[in-house]
mmCIF file with all atom_site columns, C-alpha atoms in Angstrom:
data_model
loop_
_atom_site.group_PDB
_atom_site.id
_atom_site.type_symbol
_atom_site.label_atom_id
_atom_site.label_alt_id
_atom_site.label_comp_id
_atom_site.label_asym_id
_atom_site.label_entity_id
_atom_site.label_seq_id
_atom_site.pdbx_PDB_ins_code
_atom_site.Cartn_x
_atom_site.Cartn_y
_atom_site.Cartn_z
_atom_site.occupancy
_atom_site.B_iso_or_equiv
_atom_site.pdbx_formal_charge
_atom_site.auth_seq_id
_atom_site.auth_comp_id
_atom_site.auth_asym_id
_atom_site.auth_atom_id
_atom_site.pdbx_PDB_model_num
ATOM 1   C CA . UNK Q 1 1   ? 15.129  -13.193 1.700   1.00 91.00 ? 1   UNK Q CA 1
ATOM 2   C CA . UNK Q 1 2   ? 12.271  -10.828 1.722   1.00 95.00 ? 2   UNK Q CA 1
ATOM 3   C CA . UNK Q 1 3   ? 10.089  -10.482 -1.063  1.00 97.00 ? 3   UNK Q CA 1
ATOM 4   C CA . UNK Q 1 4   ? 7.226   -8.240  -2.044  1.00 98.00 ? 4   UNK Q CA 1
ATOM 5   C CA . UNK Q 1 5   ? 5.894   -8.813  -5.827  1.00 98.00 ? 5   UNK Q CA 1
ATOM 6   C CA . UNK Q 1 6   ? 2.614   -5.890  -6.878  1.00 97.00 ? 6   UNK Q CA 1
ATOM 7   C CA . UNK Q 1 7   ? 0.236   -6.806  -9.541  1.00 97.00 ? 7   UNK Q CA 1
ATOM 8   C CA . UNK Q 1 8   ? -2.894  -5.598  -10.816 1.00 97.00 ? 8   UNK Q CA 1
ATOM 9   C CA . UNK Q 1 9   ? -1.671  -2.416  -12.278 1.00 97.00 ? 9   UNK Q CA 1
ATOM 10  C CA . UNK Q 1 10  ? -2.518  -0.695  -15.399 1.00 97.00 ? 10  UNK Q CA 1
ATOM 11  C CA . UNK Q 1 11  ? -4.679  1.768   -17.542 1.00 98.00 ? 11  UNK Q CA 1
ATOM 12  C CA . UNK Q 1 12  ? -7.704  2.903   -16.811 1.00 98.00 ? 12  UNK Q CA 1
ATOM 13  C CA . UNK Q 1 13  ? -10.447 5.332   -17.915 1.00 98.00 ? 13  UNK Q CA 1
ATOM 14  C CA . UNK Q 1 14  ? -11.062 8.214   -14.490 1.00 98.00 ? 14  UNK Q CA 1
ATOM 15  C CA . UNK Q 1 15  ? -14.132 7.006   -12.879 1.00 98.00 ? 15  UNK Q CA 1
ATOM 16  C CA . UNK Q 1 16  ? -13.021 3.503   -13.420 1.00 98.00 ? 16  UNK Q CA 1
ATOM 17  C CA . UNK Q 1 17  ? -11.691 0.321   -10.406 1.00 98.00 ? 17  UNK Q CA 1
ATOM 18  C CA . UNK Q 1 18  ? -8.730  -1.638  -10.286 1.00 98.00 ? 18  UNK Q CA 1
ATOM 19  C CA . UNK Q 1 19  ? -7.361  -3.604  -7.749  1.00 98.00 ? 19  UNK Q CA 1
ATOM 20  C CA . UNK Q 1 20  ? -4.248  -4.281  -7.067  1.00 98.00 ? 20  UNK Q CA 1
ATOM 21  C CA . UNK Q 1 21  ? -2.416  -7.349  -5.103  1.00 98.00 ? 21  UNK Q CA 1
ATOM 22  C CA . UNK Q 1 22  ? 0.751   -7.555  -3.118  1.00 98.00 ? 22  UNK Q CA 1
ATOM 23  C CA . UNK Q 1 23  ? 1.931   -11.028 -2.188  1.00 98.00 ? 23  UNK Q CA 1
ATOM 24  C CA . UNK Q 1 24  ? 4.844   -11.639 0.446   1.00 98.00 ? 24  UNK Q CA 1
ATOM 25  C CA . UNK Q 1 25  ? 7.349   -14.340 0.725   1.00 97.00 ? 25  UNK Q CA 1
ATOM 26  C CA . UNK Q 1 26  ? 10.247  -14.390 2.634   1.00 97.00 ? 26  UNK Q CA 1
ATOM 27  C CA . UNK Q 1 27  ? 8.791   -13.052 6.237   1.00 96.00 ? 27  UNK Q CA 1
ATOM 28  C CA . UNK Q 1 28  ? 6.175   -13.889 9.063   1.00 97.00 ? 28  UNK Q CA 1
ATOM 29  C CA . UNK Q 1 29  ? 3.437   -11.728 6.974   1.00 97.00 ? 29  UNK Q CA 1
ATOM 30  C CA . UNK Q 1 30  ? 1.508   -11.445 10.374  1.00 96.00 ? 30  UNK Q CA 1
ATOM 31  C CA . UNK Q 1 31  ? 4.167   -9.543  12.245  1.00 97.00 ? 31  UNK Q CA 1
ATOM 32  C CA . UNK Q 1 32  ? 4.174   -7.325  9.424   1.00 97.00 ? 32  UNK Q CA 1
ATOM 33  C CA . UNK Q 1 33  ? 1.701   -3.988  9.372   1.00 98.00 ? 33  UNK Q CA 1
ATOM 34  C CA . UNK Q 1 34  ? 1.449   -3.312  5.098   1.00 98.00 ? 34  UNK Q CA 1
ATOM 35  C CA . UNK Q 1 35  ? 1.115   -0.667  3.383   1.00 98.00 ? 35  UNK Q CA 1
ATOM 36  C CA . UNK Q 1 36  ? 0.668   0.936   0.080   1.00 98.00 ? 36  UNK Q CA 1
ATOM 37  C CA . UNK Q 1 37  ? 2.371   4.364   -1.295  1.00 98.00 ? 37  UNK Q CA 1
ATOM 38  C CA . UNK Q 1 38  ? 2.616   5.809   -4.526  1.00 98.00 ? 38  UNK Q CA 1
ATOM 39  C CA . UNK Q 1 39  ? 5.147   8.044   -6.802  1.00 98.00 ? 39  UNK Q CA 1
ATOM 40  C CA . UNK Q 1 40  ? 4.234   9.994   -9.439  1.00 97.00 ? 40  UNK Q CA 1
ATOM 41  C CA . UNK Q 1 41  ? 6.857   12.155  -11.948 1.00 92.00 ? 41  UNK Q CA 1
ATOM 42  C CA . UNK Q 1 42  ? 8.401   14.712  -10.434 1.00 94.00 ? 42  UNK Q CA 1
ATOM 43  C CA . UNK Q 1 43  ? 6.816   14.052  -7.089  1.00 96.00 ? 43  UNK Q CA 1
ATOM 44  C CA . UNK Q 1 44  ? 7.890   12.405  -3.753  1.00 96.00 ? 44  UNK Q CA 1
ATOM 45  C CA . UNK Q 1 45  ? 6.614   8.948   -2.859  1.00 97.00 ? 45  UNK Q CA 1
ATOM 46  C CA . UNK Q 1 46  ? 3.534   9.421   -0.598  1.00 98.00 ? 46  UNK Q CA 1
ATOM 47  C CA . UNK Q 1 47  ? 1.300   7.594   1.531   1.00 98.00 ? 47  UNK Q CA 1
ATOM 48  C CA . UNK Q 1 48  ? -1.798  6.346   0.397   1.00 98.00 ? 48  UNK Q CA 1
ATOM 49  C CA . UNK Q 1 49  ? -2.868  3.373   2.828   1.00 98.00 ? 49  UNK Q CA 1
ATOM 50  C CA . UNK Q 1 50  ? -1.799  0.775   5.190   1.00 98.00 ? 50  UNK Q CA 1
ATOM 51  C CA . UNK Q 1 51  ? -3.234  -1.946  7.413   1.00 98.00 ? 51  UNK Q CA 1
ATOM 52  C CA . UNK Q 1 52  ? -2.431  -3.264  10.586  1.00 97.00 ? 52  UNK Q CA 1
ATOM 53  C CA . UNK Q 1 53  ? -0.816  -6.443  10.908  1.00 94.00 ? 53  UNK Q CA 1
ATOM 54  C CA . UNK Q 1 54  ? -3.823  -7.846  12.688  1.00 90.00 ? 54  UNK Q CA 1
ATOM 55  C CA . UNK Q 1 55  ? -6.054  -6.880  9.757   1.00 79.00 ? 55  UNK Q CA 1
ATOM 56  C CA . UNK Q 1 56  ? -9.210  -4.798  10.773  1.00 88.00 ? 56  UNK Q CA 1
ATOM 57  C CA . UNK Q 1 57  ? -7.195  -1.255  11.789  1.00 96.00 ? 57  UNK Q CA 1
ATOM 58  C CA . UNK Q 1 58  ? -6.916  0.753   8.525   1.00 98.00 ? 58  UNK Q CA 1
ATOM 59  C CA . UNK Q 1 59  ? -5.525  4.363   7.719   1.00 98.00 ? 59  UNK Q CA 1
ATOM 60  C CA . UNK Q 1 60  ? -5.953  6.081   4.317   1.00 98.00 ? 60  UNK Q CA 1
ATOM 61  C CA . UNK Q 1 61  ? -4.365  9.336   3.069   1.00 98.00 ? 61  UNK Q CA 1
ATOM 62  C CA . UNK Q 1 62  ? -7.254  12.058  2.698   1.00 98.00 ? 62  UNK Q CA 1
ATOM 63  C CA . UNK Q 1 63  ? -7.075  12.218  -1.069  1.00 97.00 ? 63  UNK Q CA 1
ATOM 64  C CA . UNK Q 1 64  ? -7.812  8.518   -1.057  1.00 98.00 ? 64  UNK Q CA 1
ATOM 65  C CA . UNK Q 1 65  ? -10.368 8.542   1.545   1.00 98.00 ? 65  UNK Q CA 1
ATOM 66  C CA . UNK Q 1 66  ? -13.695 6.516   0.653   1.00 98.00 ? 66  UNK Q CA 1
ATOM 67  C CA . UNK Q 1 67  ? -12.166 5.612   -2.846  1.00 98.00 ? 67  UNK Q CA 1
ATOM 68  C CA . UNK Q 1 68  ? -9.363  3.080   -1.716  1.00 98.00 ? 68  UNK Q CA 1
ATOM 69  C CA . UNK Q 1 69  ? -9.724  -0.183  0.438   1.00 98.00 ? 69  UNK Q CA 1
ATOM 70  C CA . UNK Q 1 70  ? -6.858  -1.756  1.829   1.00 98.00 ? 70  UNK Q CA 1
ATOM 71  C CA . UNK Q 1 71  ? -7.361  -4.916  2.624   1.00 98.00 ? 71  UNK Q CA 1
ATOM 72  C CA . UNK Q 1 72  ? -5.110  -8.238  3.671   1.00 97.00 ? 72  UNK Q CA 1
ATOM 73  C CA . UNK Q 1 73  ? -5.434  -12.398 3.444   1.00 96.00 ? 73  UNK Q CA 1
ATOM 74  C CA . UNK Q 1 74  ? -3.184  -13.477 6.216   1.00 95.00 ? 74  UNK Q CA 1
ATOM 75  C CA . UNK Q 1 75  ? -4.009  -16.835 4.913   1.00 96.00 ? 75  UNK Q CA 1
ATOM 76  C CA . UNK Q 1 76  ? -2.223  -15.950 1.454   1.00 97.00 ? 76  UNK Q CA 1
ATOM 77  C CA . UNK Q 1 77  ? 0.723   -13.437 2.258   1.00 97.00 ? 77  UNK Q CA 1
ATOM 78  C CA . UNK Q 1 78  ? -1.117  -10.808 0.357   1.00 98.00 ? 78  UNK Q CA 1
ATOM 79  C CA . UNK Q 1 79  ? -2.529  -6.999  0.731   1.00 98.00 ? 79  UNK Q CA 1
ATOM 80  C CA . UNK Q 1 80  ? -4.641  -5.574  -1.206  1.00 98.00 ? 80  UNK Q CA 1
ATOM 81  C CA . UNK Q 1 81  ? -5.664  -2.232  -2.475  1.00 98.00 ? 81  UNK Q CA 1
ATOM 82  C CA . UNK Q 1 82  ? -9.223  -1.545  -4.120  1.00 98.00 ? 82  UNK Q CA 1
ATOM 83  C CA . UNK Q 1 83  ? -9.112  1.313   -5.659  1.00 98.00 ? 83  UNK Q CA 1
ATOM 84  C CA . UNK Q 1 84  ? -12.479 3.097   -7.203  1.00 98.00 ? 84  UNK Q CA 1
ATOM 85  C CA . UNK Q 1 85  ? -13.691 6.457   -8.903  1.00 98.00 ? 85  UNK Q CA 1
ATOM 86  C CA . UNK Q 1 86  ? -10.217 6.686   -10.153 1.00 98.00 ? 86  UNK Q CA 1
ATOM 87  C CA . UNK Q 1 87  ? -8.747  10.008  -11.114 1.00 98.00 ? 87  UNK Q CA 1
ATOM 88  C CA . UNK Q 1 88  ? -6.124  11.592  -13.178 1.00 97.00 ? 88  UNK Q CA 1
ATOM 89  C CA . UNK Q 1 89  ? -4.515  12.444  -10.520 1.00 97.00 ? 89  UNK Q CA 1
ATOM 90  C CA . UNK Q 1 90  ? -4.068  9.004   -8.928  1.00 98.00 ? 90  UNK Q CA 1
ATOM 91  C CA . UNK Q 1 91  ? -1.647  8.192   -11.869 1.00 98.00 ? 91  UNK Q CA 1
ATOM 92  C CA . UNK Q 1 92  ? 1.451   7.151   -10.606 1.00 98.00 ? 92  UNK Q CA 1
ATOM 93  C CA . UNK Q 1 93  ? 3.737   4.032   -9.676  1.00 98.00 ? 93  UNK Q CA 1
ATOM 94  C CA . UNK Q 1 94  ? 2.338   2.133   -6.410  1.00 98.00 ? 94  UNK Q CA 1
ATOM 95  C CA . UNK Q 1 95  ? 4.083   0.451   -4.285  1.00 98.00 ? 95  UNK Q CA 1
ATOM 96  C CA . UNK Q 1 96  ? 3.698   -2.304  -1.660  1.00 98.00 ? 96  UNK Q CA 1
ATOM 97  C CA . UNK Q 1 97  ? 5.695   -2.268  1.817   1.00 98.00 ? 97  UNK Q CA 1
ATOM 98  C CA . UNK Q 1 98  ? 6.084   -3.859  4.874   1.00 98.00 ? 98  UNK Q CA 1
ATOM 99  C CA . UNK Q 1 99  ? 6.449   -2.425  8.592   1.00 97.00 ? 99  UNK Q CA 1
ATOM 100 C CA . UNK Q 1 100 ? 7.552   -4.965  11.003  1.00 96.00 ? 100 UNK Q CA 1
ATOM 101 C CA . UNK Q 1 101 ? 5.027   -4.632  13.946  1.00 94.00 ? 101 UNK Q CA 1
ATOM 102 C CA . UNK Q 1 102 ? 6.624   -2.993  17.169  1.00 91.00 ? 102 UNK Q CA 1
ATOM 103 C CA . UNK Q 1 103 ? 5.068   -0.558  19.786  1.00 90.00 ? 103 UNK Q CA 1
ATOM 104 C CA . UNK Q 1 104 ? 5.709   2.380   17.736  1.00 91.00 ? 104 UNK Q CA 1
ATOM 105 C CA . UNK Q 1 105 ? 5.272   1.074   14.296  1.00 93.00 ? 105 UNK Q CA 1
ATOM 106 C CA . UNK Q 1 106 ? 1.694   1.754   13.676  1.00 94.00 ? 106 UNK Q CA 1
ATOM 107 C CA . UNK Q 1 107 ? 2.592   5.387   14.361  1.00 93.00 ? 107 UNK Q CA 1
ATOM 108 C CA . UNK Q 1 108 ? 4.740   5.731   11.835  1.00 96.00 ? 108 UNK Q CA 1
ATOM 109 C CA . UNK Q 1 109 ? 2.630   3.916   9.493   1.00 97.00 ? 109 UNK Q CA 1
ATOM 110 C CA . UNK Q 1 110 ? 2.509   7.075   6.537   1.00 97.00 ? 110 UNK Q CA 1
ATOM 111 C CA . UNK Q 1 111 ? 6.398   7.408   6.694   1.00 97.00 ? 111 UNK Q CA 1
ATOM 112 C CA . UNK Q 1 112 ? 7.982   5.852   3.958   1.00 97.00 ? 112 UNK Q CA 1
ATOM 113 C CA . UNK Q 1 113 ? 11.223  5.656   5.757   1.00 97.00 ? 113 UNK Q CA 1
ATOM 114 C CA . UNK Q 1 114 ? 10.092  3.299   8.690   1.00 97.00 ? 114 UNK Q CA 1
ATOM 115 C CA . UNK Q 1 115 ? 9.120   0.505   6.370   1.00 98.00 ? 115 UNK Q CA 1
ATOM 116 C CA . UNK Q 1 116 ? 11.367  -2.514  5.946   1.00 97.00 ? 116 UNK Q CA 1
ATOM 117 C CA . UNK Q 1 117 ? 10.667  -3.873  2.868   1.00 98.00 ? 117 UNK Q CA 1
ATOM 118 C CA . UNK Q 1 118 ? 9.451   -2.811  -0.350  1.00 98.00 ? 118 UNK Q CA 1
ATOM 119 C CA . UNK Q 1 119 ? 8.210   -4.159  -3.566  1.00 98.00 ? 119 UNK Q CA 1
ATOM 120 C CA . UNK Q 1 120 ? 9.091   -3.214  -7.181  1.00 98.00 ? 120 UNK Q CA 1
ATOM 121 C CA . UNK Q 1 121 ? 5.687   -1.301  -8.197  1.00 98.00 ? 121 UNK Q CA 1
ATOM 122 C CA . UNK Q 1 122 ? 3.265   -1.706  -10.470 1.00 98.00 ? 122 UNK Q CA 1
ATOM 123 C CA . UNK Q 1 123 ? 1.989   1.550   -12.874 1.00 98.00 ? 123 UNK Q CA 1
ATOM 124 C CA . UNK Q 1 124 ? -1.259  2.880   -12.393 1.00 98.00 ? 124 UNK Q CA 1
ATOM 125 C CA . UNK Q 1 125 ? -2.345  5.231   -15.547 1.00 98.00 ? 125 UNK Q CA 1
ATOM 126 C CA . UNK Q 1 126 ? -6.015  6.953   -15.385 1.00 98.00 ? 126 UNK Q CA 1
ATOM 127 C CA . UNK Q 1 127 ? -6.843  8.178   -18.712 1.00 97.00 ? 127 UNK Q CA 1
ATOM 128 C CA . UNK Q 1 128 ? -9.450  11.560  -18.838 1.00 94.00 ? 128 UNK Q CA 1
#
């Protein structure tokens, strides 16, 4: 059985780093394009990142845009997401998922609804 497990989450002052780690079990990680979303109250999950399954191919969401790395070990089942010059507004839950790789998948790589598997999420707070 799939798993995705987040860590690396927590509080942090705006202007501050964290990174955060997604490890996968359960499924051929390298068939797998990842990516990272987040949800914050009252809002709709939304796309932040995501990485081809091949590793050097990124995407970003605008608002994240030369702030956020995504990044992946195919040697250790795990994504990553650096994430710098934190705001307020990047408070929210984040959440790891995988995309198995197909012709189209990389297209649909900011739609929540293509992705196969998700992880639990891990809280990201950004204090003013």
């Amino acid at each position: 059985q799939a798993q995705l497990v987040e860590s690396g989450g927590g509080l942090v002052q705006a202007g501050g780093s964290l990174r955060l780690s997604c490890t996968a079990s359960g499924l051929t990680f390298t068939t797998y394009n990842m990516g990272w979303f987040r949800q914050a109250p009252g809002k709709e999950r939304e796309f932040v990142a995501a990485i081809l399954w091949s590793g050097p191919i990124t995407a970003y969401a605008n608002s994240v845009k030369g702030r956020f790395t995504i990044s992946r070990d195919n040697a250790k089942n795990t994504v990553y997401l650096q994430m710098s010059s934190l705001k307020v507004e990047d408070t929210a839950v984040y959440y790891c998922a995988g995309l198995k790789e197909s012709l189209t998948a990389w297209d649909r790589r900011e739609q929540a609804r293509w992705y196969d598997y998700w992880g639990r999420g891990t809280q990201v707070t950004v204090s003013s």
